[in-house]
Tab-separated table of C-alpha atoms and ligand atoms in Angstrom:
chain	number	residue	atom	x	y	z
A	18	UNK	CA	1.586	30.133	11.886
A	19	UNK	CA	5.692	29.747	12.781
A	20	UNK	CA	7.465	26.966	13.914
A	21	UNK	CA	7.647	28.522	17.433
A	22	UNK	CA	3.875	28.327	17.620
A	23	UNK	CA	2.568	24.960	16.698
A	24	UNK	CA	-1.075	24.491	14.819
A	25	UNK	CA	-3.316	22.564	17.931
A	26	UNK	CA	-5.672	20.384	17.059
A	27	UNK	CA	-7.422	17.397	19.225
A	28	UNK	CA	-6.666	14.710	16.440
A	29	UNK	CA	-4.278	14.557	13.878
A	30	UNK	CA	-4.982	12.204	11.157
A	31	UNK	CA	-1.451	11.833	9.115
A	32	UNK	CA	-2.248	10.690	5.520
A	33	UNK	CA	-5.012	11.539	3.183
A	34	UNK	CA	-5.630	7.943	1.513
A	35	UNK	CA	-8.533	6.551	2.245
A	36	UNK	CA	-7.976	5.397	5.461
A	37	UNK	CA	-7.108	8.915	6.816
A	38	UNK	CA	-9.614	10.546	4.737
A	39	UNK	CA	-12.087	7.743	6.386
A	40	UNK	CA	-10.691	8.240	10.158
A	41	UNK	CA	-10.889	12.137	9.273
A	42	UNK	CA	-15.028	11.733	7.985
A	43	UNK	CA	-15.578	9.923	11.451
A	44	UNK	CA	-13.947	11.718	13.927
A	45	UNK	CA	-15.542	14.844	11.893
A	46	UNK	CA	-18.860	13.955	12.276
A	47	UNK	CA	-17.950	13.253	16.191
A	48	UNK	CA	-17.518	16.873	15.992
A	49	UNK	CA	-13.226	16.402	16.946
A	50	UNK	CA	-12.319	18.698	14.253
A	51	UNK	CA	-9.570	16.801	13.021
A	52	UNK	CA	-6.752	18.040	11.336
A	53	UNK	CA	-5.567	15.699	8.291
A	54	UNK	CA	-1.957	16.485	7.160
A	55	UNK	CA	-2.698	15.416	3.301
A	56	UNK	CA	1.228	14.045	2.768
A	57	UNK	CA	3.316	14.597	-0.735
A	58	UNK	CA	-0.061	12.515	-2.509
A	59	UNK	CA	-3.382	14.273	-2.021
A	60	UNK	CA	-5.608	11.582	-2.089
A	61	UNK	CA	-3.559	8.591	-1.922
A	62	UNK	CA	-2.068	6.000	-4.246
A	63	UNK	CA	-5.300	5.285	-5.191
A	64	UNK	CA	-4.569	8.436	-7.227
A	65	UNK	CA	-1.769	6.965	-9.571
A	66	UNK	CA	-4.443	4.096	-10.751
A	67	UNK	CA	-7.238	5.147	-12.969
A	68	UNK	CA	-10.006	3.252	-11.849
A	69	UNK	CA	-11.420	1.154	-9.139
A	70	UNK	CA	-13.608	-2.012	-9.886
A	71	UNK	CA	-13.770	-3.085	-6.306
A	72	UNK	CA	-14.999	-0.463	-4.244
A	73	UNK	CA	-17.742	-1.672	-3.106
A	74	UNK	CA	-21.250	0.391	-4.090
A	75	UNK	CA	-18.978	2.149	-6.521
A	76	UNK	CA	-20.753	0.374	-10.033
A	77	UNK	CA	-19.535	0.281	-12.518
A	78	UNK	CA	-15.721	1.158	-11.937
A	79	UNK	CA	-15.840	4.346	-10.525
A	80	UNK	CA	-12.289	6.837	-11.306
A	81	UNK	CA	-10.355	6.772	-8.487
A	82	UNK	CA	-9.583	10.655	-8.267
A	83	UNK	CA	-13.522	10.903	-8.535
A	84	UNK	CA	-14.030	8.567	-5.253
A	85	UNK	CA	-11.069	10.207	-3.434
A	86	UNK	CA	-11.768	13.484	-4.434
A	87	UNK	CA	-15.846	12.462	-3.091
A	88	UNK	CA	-14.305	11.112	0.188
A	89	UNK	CA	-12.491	14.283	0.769
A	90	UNK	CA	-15.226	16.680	0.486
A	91	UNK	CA	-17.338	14.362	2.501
A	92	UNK	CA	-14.444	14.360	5.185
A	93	UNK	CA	-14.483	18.405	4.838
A	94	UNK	CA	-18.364	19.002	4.779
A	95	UNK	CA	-18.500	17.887	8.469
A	96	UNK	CA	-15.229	19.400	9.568
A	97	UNK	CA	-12.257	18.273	8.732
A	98	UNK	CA	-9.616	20.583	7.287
A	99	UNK	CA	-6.965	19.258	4.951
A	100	UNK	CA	-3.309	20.893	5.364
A	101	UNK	CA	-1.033	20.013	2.607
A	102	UNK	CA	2.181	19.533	4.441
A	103	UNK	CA	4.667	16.073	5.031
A	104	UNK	CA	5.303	15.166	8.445
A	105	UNK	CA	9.222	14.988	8.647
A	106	UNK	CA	9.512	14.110	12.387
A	107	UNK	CA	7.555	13.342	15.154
A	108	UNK	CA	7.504	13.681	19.057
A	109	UNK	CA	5.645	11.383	21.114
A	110	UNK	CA	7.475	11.404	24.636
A	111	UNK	CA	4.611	13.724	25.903
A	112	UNK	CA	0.888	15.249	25.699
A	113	UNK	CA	0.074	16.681	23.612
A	114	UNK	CA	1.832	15.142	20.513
A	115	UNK	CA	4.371	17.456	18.304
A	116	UNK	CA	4.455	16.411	14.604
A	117	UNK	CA	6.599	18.792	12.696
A	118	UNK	CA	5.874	19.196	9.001
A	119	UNK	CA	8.147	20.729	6.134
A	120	UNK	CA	5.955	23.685	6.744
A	121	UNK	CA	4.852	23.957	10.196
A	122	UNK	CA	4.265	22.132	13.325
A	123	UNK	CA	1.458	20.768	14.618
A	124	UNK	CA	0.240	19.628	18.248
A	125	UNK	CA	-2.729	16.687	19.204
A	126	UNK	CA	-3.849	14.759	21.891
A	127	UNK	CA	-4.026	11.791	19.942
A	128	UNK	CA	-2.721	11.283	15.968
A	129	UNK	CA	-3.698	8.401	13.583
A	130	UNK	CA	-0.672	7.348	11.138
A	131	UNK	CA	-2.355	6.433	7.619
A	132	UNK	CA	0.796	7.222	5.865
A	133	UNK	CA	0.740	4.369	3.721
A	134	UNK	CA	3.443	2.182	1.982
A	135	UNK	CA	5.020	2.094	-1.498
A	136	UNK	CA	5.392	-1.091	-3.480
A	137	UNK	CA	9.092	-1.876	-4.230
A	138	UNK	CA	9.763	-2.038	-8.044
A	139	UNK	CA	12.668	-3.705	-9.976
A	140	UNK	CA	14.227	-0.066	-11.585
A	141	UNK	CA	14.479	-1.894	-14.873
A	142	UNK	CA	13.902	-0.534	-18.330
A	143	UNK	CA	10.739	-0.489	-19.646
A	144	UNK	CA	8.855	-0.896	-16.304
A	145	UNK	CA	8.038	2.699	-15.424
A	146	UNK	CA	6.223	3.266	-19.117
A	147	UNK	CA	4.387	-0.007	-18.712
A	148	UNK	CA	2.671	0.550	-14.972
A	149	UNK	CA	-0.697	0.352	-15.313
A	150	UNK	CA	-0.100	-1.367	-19.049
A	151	UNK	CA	0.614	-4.533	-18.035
A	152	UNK	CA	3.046	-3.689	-15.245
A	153	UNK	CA	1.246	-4.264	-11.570
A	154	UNK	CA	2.267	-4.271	-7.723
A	155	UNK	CA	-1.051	-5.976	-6.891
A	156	UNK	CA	-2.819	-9.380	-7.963
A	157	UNK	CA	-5.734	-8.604	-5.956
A	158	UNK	CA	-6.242	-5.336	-7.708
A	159	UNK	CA	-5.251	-5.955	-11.530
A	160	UNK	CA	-5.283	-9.475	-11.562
A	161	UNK	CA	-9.032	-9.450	-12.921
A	162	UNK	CA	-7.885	-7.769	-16.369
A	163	UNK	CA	-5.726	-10.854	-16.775
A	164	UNK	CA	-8.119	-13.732	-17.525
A	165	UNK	CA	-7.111	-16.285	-19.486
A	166	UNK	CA	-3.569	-14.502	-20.290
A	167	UNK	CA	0.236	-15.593	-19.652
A	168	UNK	CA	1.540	-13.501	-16.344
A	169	UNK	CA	4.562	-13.944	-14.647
A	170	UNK	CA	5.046	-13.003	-10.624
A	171	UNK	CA	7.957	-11.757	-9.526
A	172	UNK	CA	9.609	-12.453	-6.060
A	173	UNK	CA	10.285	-15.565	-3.781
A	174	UNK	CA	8.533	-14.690	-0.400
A	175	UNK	CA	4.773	-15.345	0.751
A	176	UNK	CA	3.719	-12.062	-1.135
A	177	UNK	CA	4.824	-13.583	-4.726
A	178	UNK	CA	3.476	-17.151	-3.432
A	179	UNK	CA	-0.090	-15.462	-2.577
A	180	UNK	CA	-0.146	-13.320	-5.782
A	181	UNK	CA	1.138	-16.525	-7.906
A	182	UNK	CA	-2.063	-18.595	-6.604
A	183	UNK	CA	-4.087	-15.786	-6.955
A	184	UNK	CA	-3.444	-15.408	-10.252
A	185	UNK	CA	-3.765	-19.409	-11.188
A	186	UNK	CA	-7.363	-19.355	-10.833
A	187	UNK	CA	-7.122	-16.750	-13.554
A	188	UNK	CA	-4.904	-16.376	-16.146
A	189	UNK	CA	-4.465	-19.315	-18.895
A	190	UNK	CA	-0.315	-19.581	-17.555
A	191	UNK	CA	1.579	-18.370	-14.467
A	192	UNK	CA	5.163	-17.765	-14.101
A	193	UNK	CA	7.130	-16.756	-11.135
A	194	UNK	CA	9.881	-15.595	-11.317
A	195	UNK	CA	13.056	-15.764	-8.970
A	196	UNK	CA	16.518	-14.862	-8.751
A	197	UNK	CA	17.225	-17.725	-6.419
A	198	UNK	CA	16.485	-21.891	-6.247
A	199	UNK	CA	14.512	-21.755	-3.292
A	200	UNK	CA	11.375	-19.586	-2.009
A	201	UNK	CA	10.916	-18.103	1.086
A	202	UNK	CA	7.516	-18.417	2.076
A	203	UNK	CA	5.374	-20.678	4.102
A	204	UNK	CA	6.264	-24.725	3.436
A	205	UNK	CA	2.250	-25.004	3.101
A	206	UNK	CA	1.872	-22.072	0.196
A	207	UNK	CA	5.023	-23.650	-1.405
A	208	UNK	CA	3.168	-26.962	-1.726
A	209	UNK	CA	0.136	-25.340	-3.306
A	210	UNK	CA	1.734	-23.618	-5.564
A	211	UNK	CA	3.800	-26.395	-6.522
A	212	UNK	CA	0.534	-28.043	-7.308
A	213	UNK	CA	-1.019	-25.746	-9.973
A	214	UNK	CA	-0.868	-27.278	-13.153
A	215	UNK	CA	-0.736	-23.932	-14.762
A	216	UNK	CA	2.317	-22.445	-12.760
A	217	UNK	CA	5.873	-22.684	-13.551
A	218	UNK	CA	8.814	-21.578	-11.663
A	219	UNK	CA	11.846	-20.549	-13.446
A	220	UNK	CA	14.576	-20.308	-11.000
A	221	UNK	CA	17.706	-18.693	-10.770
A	222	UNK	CA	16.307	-15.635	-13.337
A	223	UNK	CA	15.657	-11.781	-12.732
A	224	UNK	CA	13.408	-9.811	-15.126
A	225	UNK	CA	16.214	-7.453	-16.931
A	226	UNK	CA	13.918	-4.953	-19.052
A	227	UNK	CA	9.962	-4.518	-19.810
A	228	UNK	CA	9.413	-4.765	-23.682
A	229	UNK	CA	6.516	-3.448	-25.190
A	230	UNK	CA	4.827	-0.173	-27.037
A	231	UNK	CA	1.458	0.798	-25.561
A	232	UNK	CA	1.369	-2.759	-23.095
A	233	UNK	CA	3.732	-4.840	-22.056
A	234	UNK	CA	4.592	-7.924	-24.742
A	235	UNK	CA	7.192	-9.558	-22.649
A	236	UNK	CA	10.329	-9.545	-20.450
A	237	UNK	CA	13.885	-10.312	-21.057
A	238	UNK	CA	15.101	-12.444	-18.620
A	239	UNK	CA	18.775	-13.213	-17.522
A	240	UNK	CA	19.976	-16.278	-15.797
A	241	UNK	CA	21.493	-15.496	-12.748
A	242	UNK	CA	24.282	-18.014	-12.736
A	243	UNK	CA	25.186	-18.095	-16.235
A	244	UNK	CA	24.269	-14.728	-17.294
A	245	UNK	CA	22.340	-16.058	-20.195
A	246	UNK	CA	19.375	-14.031	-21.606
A	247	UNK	CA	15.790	-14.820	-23.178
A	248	UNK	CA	12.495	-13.484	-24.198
A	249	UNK	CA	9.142	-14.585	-22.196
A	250	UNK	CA	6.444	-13.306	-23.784
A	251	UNK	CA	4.236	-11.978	-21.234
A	252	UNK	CA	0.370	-10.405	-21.244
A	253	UNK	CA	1.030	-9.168	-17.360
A	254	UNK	CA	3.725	-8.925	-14.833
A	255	UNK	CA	3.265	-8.566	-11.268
A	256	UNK	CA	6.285	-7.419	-9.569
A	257	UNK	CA	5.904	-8.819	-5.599
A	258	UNK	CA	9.369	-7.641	-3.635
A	259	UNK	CA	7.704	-6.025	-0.785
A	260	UNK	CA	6.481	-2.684	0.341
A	261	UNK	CA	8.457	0.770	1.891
A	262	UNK	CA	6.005	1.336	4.769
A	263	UNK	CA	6.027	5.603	5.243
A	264	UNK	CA	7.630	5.081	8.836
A	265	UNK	CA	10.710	6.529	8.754
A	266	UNK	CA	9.485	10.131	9.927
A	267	UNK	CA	8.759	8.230	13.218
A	268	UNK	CA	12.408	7.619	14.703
A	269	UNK	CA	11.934	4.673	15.995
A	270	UNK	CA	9.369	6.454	18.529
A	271	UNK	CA	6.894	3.148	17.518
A	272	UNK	CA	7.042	-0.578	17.542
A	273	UNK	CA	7.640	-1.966	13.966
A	274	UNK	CA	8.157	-5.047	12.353
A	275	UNK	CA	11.222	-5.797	10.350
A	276	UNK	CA	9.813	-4.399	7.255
A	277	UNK	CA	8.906	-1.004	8.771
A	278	UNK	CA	5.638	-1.484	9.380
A	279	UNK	CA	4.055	-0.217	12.341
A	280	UNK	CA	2.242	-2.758	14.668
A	281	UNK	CA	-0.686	-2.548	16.952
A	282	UNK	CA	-2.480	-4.360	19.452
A	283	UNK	CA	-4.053	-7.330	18.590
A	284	UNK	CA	-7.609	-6.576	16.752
A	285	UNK	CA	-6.899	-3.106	17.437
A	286	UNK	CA	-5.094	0.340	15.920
A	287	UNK	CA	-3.322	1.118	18.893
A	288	UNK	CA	0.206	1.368	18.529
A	289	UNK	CA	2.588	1.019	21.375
A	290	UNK	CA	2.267	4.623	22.475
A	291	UNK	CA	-0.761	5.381	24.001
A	292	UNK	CA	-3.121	7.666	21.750
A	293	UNK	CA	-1.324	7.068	18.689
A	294	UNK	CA	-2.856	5.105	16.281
A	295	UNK	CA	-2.218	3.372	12.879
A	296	UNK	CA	-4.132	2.565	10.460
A	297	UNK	CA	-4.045	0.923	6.782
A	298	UNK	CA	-1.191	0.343	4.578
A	299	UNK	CA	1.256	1.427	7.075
A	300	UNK	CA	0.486	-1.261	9.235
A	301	UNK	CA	1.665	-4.802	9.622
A	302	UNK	CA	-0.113	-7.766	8.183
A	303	UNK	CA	-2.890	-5.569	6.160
A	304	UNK	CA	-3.621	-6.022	2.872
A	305	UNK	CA	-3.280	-3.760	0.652
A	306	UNK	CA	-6.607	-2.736	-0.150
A	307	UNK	CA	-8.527	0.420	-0.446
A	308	UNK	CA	-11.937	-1.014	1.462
A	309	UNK	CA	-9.564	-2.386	4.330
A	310	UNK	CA	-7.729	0.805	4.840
A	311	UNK	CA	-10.871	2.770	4.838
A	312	UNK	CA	-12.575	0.413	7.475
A	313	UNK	CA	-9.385	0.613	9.313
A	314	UNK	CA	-8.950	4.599	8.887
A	315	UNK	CA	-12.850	4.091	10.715
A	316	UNK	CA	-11.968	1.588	13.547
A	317	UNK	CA	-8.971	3.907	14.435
A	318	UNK	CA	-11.434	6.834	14.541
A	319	UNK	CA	-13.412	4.641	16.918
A	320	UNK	CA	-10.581	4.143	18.820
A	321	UNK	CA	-9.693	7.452	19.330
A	322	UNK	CA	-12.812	8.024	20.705
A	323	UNK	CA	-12.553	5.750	23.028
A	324	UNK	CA	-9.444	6.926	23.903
A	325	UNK	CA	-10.603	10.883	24.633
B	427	FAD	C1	-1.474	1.341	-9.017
B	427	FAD	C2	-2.324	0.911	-7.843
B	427	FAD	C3	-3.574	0.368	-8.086
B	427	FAD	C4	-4.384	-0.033	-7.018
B	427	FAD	N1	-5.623	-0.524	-7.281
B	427	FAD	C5	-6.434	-0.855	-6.261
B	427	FAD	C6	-7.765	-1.343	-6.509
B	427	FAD	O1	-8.172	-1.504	-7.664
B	427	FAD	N2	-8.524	-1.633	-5.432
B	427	FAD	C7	-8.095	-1.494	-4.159
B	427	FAD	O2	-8.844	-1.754	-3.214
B	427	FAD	N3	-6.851	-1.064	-3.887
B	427	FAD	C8	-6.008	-0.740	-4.907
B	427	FAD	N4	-4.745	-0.316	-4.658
B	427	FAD	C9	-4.270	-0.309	-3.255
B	427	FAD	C10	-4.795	0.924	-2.524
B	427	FAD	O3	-4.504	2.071	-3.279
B	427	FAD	C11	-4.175	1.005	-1.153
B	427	FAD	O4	-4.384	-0.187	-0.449
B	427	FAD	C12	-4.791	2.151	-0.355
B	427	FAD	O5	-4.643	3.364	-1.049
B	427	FAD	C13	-4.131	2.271	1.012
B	427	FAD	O6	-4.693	3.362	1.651
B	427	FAD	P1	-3.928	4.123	2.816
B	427	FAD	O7	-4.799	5.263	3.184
B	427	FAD	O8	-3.501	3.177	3.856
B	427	FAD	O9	-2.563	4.641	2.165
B	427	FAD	P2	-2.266	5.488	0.851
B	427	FAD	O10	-3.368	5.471	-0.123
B	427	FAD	O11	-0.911	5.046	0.415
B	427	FAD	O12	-2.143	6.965	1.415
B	427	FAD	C14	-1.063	7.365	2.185
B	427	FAD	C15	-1.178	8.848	2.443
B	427	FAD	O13	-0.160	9.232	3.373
B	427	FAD	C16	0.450	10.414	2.924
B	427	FAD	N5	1.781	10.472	3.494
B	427	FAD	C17	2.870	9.724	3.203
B	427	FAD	N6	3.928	10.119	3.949
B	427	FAD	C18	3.473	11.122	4.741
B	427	FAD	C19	4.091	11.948	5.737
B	427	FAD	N7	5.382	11.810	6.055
B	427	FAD	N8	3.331	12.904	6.319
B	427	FAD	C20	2.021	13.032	6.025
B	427	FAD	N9	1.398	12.280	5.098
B	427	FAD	C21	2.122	11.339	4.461
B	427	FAD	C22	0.401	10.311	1.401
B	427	FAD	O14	0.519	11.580	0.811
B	427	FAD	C23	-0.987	9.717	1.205
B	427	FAD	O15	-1.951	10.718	1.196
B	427	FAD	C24	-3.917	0.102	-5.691
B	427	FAD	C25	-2.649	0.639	-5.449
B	427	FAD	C26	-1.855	1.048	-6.503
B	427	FAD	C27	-0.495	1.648	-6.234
C-alpha cells in the first residue's frame, strides 16, 4: 500500500475505544467489513485505568485491557480489521471519503469519528505520579472509591459544579476549588451546590503541587491574590477543567462547538457532512462514559446503515 494508492474500504470507523470498537462489531456483523484505524491508544483510554466497576454485566470489576482487548476480538471475529495508524488529515469535499494516516491513506463511503477526548490536567507536581492514586478526571468513574473521605474538585464551570454534587452524596467533605470569586456554570447548579452542607468553596486558590507517597495526602494551595500558600489535606482530587476533543485532524471540515467537539443532529450521530458520523467522547454534550460511547459507537453503526 503507497500513498498514491489509498486502502478502500465501505466504512471507516476512526478510533478503537469502545465506541469504535462497538460501531466496528456492528457494522461487522452487517457484513460492511469495516476498517477501524486503532489511533496512537489501542483500545482506548479505558486502557490507562485498571479496572472498570461499571460496565454493566462485567461483575465483579472486570480489567479494562481484559474488556477492551474482549471487544476487539469480538469486533475482529466477524470482520473487522484493525490498522494501527493516526489519522492526520481528512478530506470530506467528495465520495468517497480520503482520510490520510501517518502511514497510509485510506478511502470510505461513509467514516464514523470515535476519536475521543483527553481530560485537561493542571501540569503540577505531584499530579502525574498520583493519577489513578487519588488523582481523577472523572467523579462518575472514581468517585465510588471515595466514600466517606475529604475530596476537593477542581474548576469553576458546570463540569466542576456536576462533579462537586456528585461527589456530596459521597464523600464525608467536598472542596472545590477555584482560581477565581465567581463560577461559571448554570445559576440553578450554583444554588445547589451552594446548599450542600458538606461543600466548601475556597475561592481565589489554584492547587500548586500533589503531595503524597503511594496516594495522594493533600494539596498545596496558593492564593491567587496574595500569593499565600497552605496545606489541604486531601483523600481525592478531581481535577474538572475540561476536555481536548481529538478534532483537530478534521480542519474545520465539521461543525464543532467551542470546545472542539464535534456536533450532530439532534438524537442522532450525523455530523454536518453527510455520511460522516461521530460518535462518543468526541462529541458534544456526552458524557464521558464507557457504556454511552459504546451505545453510541452502535447507534452510529445503525446509522450508517441507514445511510448505505
Ligand atoms: C483514567 C480513566 C478512568 C476511567 N474510568 C471509567 C470507568 O470506570 N467507567 C466508565 O464508564 N468510563 C471510564 N472512563 C471514561 C471512558 O474511558 C471514556 O468515556 C471512553 O473510553 C470513551 O470512549 P471513546 O471510544 O469515545 O473514546 P476513547 O476511549 O478516548 O478512544 C478514542 C480512540 O481514538 C483513537 N484516536 C485518537 N486520535 C485519533 C486519530 N487522529 N486517528 C485515529 N484514531 C485516533 C485513540 O487511539 C483511541 O483508540 C475513564 C477514563 C479515564 C481516562
Amino acid at each position: 500500500m503507497t500513498p498514491s494508492s489509498p486502502e478502500s474500504s465501505t466504512v471507516l470507523v476512526l478510533g478503537s475505544g469502545p465506541a469504535g470498537c462497538t460501531a466496528a462489531l456492528y457494522l461487522a456483523r452487517a457484513r460492511r467489513a469495516p476498517l477501524v484505524i486503532t489511533g496512537p491508544l489501542l483500545g482506548g483510554q479505558l486502557m490507562t485505568t485498571p479496572a472498570v466497576e461499571n460496565y454493566p454485566g462485567f461483575f465483579p470489576a472486570t480489567e479494562s485491557c481484559a474488556l477492551m482487548e474482549t471487544l476487539r476480538a469480538q469486533a475482529e471475529h466477524f470482520g473487522a480489521t484493525f490498522v494501527m495508524d493516526t489519522i492526520v488529515k481528512a478530506d470530506f469535499s467528495r465520495r468517497p471519503y480520503l482520510c490520510q494516516g501517518e502511514e497510509a491513506s485510506y478511502k470510505a463511503t461513509a467514516v464514523i469519528i470515535a476519536t475521543g477526548a483527553t481530560a485537561h490536567w493542571l501540569g503540577v507536581p505531584g499530579e502525574e505520579r498520583l493519577r489513578g492514586a487519588g488523582v481523577s478526571a472523572c467523579a462518575t468513574c472514581d468517585g465510588a472509591f471515595f466514600r466517606n473521605k475529604r475530596v476537593a474538585v477542581v474548576g469553576g464551570g458546570n463540569t466542576a459544579v456536576e462533579e462537586a454534587l456528585f461527589l456530596a452524596h459521597l464523600a464525608a467533605q467536598v472542596f472545590l476549588v477555584h482560581r477565581r470569586e465567581t463560577l461559571r456554570a448554570e445559576k440553578i447548579q450554583e444554588e445547589r451546590l451552594f446548599s450542600c452542607a458538606n461543600v466548601t468553596c475556597l475561592w481565589n486558590k489554584k492547587v500548586v503541587e500533589c503531595r503524597g507517597e503511594k496516594r495522594l495526602e493533600a494539596v498545596a494551595l496558593q492564593d491567587t491574590q496574595t500569593g499565600l500558600l497552605e496545606v489541604l489535606p486531601l483523600d481525592g482530587l478531581f481535577v474538572a477543567i475540561g476536555h481536548r476533543p481529538e478534532t483537530s485532524f478534521l480542519g474545520g471540515q465539521l461543525e464543532l462547538n467551542e470546545e472542539g467537539s464535534l456536533l450532530t443532529a439532534p438524537g442522532k450521530m450525523q455530523t454536518s457532512v453527510p455520511g460522516v458520523f461521530a460518535a462518543g467522547d468526541v462529541r458534544a454534550l456526552s458524557h464521558k462514559q464507557a457504556i454511552i460511547a459504546a451505545g453510541q459507537g452502535c447507534q452510529a453503526a445503525l446509522e450508517v446503515e441507514q445511510f448505505l
